[in-house]
Tab-separated table of C-alpha atoms and ligand atoms in Angstrom:
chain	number	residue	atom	x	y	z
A	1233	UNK	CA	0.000	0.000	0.000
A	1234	UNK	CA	0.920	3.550	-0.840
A	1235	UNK	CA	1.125	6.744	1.883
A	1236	UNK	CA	-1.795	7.865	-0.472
A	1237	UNK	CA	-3.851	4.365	-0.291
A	1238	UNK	CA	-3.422	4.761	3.202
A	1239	UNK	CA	-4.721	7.852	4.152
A	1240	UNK	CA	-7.070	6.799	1.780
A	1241	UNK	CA	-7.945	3.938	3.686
A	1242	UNK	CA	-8.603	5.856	6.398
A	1243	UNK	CA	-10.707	8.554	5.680
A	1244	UNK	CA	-14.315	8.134	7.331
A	1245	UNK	CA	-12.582	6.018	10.263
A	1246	UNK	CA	-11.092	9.168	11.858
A	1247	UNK	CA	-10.529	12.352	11.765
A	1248	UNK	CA	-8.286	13.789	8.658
A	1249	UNK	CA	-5.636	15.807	10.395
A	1250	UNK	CA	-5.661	12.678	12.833
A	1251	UNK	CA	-5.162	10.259	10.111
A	1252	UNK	CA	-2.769	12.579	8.593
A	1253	UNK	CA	-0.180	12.896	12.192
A	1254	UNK	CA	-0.893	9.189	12.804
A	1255	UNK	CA	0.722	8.021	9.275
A	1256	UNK	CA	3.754	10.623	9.534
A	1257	UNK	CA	4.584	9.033	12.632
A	1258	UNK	CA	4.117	5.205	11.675
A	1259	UNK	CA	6.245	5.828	8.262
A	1260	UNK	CA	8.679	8.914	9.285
A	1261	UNK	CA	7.482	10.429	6.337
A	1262	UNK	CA	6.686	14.480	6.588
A	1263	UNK	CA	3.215	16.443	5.697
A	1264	UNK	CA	5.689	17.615	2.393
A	1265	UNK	CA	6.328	13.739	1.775
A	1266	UNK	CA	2.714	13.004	1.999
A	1267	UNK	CA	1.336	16.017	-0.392
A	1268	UNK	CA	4.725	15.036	-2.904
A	1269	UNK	CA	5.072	11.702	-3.420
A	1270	UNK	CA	2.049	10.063	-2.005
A	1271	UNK	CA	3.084	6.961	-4.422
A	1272	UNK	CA	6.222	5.667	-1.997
A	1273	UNK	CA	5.525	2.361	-0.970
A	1274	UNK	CA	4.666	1.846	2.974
A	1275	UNK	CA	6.743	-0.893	4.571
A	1276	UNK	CA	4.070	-3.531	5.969
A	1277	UNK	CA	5.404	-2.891	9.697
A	1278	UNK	CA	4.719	1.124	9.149
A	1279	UNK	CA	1.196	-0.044	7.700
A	1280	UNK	CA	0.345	-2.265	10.448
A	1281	UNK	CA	1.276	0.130	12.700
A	1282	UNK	CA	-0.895	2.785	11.363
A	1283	UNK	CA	-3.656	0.769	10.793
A	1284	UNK	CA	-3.707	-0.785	14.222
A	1285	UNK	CA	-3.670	3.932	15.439
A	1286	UNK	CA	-6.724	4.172	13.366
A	1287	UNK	CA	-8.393	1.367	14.631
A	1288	UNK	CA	-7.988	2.750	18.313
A	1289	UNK	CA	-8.495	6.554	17.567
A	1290	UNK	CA	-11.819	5.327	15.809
A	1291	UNK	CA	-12.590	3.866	19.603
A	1292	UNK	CA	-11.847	6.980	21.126
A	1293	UNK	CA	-8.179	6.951	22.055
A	1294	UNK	CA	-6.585	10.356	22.184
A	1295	UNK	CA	-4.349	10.763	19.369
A	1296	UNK	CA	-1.811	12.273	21.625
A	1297	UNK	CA	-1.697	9.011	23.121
A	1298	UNK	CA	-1.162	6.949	20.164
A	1299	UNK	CA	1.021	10.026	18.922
A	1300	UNK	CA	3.382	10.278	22.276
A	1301	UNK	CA	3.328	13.925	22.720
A	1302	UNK	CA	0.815	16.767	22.109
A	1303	UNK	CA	2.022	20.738	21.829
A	1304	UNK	CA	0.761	23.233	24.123
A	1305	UNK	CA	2.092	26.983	23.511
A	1306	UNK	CA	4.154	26.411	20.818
A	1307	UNK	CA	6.211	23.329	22.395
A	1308	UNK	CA	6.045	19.250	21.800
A	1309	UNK	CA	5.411	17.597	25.236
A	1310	UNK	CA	5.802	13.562	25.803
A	1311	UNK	CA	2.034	12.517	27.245
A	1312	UNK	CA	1.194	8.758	28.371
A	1313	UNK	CA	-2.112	7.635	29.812
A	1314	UNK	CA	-0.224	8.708	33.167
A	1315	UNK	CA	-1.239	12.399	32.662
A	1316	UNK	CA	-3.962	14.573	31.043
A	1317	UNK	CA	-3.701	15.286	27.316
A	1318	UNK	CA	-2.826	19.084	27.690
A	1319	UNK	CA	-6.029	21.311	26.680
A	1320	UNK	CA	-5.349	24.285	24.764
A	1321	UNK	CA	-7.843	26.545	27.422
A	1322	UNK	CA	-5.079	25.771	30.283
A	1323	UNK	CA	-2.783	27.880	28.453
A	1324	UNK	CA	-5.402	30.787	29.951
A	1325	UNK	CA	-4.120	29.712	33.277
A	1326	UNK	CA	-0.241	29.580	32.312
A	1327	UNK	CA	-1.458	33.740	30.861
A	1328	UNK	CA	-2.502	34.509	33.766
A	1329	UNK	CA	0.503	33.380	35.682
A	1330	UNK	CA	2.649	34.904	33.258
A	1331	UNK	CA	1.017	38.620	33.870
A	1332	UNK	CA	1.624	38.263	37.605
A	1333	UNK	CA	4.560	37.267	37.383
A	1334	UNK	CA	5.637	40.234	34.947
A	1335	UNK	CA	6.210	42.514	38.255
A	1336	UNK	CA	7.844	40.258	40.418
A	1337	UNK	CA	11.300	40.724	41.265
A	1338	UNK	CA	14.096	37.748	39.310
A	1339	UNK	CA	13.986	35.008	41.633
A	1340	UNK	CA	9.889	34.710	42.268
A	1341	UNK	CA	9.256	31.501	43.372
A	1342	UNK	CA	6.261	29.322	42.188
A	1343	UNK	CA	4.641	26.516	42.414
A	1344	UNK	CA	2.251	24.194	40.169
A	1345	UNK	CA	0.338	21.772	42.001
A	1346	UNK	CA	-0.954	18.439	40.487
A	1347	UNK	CA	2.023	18.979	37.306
A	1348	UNK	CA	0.848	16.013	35.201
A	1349	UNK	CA	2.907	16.208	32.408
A	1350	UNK	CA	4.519	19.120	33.279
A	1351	UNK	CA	2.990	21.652	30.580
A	1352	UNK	CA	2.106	24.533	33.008
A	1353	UNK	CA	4.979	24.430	35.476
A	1354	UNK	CA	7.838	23.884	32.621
A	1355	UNK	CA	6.038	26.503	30.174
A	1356	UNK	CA	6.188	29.225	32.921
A	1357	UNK	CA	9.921	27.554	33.533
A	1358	UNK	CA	11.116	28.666	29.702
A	1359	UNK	CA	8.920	32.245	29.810
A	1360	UNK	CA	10.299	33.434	33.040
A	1361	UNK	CA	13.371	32.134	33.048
A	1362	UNK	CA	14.576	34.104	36.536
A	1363	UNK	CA	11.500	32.458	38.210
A	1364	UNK	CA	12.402	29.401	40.701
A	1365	UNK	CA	9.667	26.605	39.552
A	1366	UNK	CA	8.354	23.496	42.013
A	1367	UNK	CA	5.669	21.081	40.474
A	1368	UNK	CA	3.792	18.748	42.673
A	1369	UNK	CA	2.531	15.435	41.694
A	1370	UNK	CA	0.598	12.743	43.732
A	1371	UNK	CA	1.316	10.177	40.737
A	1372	UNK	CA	5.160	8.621	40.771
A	1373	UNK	CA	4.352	7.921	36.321
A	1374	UNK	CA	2.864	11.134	36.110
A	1375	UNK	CA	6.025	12.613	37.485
A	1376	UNK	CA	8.289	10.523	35.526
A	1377	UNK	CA	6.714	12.402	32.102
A	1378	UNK	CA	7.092	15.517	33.440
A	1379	UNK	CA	10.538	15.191	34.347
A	1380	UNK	CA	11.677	13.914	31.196
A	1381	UNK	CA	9.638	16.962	29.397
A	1382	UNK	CA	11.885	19.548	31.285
A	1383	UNK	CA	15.043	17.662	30.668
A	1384	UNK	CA	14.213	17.470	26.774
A	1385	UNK	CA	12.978	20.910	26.790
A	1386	UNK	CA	15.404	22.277	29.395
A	1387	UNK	CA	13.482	23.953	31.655
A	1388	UNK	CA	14.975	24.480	35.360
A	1389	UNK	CA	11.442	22.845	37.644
A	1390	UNK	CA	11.678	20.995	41.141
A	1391	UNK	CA	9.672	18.081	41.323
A	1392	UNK	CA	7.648	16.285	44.199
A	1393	UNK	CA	5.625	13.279	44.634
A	1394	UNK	CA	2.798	13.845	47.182
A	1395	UNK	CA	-0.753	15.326	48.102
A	1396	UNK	CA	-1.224	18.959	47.241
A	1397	UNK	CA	0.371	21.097	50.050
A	1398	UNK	CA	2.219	17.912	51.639
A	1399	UNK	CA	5.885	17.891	50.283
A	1400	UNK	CA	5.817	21.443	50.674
A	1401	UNK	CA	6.375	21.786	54.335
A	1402	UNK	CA	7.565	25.451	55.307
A	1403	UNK	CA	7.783	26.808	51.900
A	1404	UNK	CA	6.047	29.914	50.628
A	1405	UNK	CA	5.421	30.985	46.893
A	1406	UNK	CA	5.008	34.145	45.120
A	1407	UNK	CA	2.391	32.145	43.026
A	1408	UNK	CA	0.495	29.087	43.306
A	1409	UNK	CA	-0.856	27.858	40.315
A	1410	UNK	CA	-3.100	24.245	39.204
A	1411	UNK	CA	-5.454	22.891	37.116
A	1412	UNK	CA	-6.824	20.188	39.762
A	1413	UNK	CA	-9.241	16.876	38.668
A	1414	UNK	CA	-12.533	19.026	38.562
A	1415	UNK	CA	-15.106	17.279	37.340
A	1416	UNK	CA	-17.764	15.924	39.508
A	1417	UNK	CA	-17.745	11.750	39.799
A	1418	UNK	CA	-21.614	11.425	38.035
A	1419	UNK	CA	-20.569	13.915	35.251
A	1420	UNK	CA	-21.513	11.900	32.289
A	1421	UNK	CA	-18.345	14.209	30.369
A	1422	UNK	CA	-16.145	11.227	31.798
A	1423	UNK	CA	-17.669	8.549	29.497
A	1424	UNK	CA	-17.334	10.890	26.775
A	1425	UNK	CA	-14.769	10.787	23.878
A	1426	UNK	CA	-11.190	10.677	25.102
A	1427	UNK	CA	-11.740	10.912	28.574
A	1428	UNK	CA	-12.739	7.851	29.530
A	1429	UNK	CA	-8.792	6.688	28.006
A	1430	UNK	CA	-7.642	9.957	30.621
A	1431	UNK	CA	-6.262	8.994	34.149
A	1432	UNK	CA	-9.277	8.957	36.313
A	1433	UNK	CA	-7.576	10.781	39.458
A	1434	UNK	CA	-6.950	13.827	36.730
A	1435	UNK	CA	-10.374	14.134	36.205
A	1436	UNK	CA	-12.308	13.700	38.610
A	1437	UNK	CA	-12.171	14.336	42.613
A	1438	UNK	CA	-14.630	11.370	42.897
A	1439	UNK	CA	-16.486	13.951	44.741
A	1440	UNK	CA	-18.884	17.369	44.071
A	1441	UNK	CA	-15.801	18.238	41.369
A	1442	UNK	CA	-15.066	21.116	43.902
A	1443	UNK	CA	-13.146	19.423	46.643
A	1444	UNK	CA	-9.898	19.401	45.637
A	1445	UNK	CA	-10.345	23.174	44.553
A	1446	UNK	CA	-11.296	23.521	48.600
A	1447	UNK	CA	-8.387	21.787	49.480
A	1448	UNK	CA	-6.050	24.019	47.157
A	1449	UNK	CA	-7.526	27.018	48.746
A	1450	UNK	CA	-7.595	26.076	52.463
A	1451	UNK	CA	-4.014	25.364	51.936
A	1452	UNK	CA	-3.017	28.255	49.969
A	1453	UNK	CA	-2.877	30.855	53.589
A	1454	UNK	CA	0.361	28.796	54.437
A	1455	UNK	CA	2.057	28.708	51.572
A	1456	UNK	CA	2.231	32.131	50.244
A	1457	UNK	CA	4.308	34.684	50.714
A	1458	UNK	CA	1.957	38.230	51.542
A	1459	UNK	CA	0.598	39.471	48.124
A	1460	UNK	CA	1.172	36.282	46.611
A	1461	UNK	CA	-1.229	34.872	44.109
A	1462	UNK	CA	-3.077	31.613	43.288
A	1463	UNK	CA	-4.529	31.051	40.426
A	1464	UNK	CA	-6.583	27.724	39.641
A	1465	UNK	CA	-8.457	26.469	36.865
A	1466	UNK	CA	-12.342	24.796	36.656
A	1467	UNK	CA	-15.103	23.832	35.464
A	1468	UNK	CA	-17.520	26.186	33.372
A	1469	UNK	CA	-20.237	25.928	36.249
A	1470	UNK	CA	-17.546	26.545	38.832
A	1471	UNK	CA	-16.846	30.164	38.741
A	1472	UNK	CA	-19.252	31.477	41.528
A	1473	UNK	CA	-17.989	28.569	43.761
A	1474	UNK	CA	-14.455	29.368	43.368
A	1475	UNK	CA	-14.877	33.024	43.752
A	1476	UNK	CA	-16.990	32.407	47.060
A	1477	UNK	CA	-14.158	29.911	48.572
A	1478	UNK	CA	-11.805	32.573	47.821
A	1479	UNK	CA	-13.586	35.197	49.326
A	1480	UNK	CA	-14.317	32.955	52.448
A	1481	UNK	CA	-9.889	32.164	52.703
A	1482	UNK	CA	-9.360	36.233	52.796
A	1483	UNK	CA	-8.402	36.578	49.553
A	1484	UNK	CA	-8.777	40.003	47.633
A	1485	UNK	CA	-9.424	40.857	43.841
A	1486	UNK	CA	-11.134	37.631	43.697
A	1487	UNK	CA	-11.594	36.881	39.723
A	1488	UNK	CA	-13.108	34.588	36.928
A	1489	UNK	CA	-11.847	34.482	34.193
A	1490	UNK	CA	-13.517	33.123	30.889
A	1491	UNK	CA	-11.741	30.844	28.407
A	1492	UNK	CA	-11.226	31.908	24.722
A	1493	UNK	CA	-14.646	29.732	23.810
A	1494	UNK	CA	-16.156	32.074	26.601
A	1495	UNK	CA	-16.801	29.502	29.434
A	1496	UNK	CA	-15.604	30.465	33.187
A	1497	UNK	CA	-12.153	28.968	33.533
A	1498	UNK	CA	-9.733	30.188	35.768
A	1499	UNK	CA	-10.152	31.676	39.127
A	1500	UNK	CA	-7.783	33.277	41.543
A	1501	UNK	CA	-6.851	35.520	43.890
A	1502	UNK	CA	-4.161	37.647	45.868
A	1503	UNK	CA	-3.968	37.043	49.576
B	2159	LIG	N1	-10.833	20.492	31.038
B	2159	LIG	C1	-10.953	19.056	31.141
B	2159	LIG	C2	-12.263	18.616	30.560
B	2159	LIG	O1	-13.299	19.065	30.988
B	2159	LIG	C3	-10.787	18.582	32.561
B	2159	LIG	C4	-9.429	18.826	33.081
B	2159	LIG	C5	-9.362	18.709	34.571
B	2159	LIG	O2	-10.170	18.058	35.222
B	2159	LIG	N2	-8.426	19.364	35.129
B	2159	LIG	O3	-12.260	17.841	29.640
């Protein structure tokens, strides 16, 4: 079969573009190769390959997964089924960070709680390269793809395994920053398309979808430094919930902040 006969092949299985980044990466051919010579010959293990992608993307697997990585601002980051596929609407959050951080003095520490694969804590890394960066992970794998992403991309981030606030002990941050599991356990989102491939713990607080959001908040008093920041993202019903636990911890210029599709996103605060 031919790069042609195979995209071919799979058009009205999946998605186009998918089929398109799923058969670059089985053959090693380019987006030039495949518009230039669609003719060359596919070896069979490069076919089988692709054709076993298709099958699963047409069942709902994230094509980052079968892919590897995913970009998010501009940058290629390694994903497994150990962490979230990044979502272009976080990189509201990592904006947000980024314009508090614009004042701070070189050397403004931060923190990212419940890293994943990394995106938000090595993104602000690279942009504000004076800042000192932690990233917290409860997940051991989930930590082992976000280490590897700052090592390949070079970004300068402190990693720990643990719950929220717990490895943390007697530190305090210019800026906390997260995007916890936020969806509520009966949301039927979580048998939807791709998610139900996503690690369940990322998802989901198995819960009312705000209590690790309360948990991030309650702890936030202790771990900032005065006029530090935390900024968290949530669900597009959560705004009012988020301001209102804010409110309640003391914090001041409370905010919501919608998404570039217009739904509430990120929250935050300045104690
Ligand atoms: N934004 C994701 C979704 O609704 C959820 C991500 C998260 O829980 N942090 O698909």
């Amino acid at each position: 079969m031919s790069l042609g006969e195979a995209l071919a092949w799979a058009r009205g299985r999946v998605d186009r573009l998918d089929a398109r980044l799923l058969l670059q990466q089985a053959s090693g051919c380019t987006h030039v190769d495949l518009l230039t010579r669609p003719e060359t010959g596919l070896p069979a293990p490069a076919l089988a390959q692709f054709m076993d992608w298709v099958a699963r993307r047409a069942m709902g697997e994230p094509v980052a997964y079968l892919l590897g990585e995913a970009e998010f601002r501009g940058r290629l980051f390694q994903v497994s089924p150990a962490v979230l596929v990044p979502r272009p609407e976080t990189e509201l959050l990592v904006e947000l960070a980024l314009a508090r951080l614009a004042w701070q003095p070189a050397g403004a520490r931060l923190v990212d709680l419940g890293t994943g694969s990394g995106i938000v804590a090595i993104s602000l890394a690279l942009e504000i390269p004076a800042s000192i960066v932690s990233a917290v992970d409860l997940s051991p794998a989930a930590l082992a793809v976000a280490r590897n992403n700052a090592g390949r991309l070079g970004a300068a981030v402190t990693f720990y395994q643990g719950d929220w606030y717990a490895p943390l002990a007697g530190q305090r941050f210019a800026l906390i920053v997260s995007n916890p599991p936020y969806i509520a356990a009966h949301d039927p989102h979580l048998q939807g398309d791709g998610l139900r491939f996503e690690p369940h713990m990322a998802l989901t607080d198995a819960a009312d979808g705000l209590a690790c959001i309360r948990q991030i908040v309650a702890g936030a008093a202790a771990h900032l430094e005065p006029g530090g920041w935390l900024l968290f993202e949530h669900g597009y019903d959560q705004g009012e919930a988020s301001r209102n636990l804010l409110q309640a911890a003391g914090f001041k210029d409370v905010f919501t902040q919608p998404d570039l599709a217009g739904t509430d996103r990120v929250s935050g605060g300045q104690l």
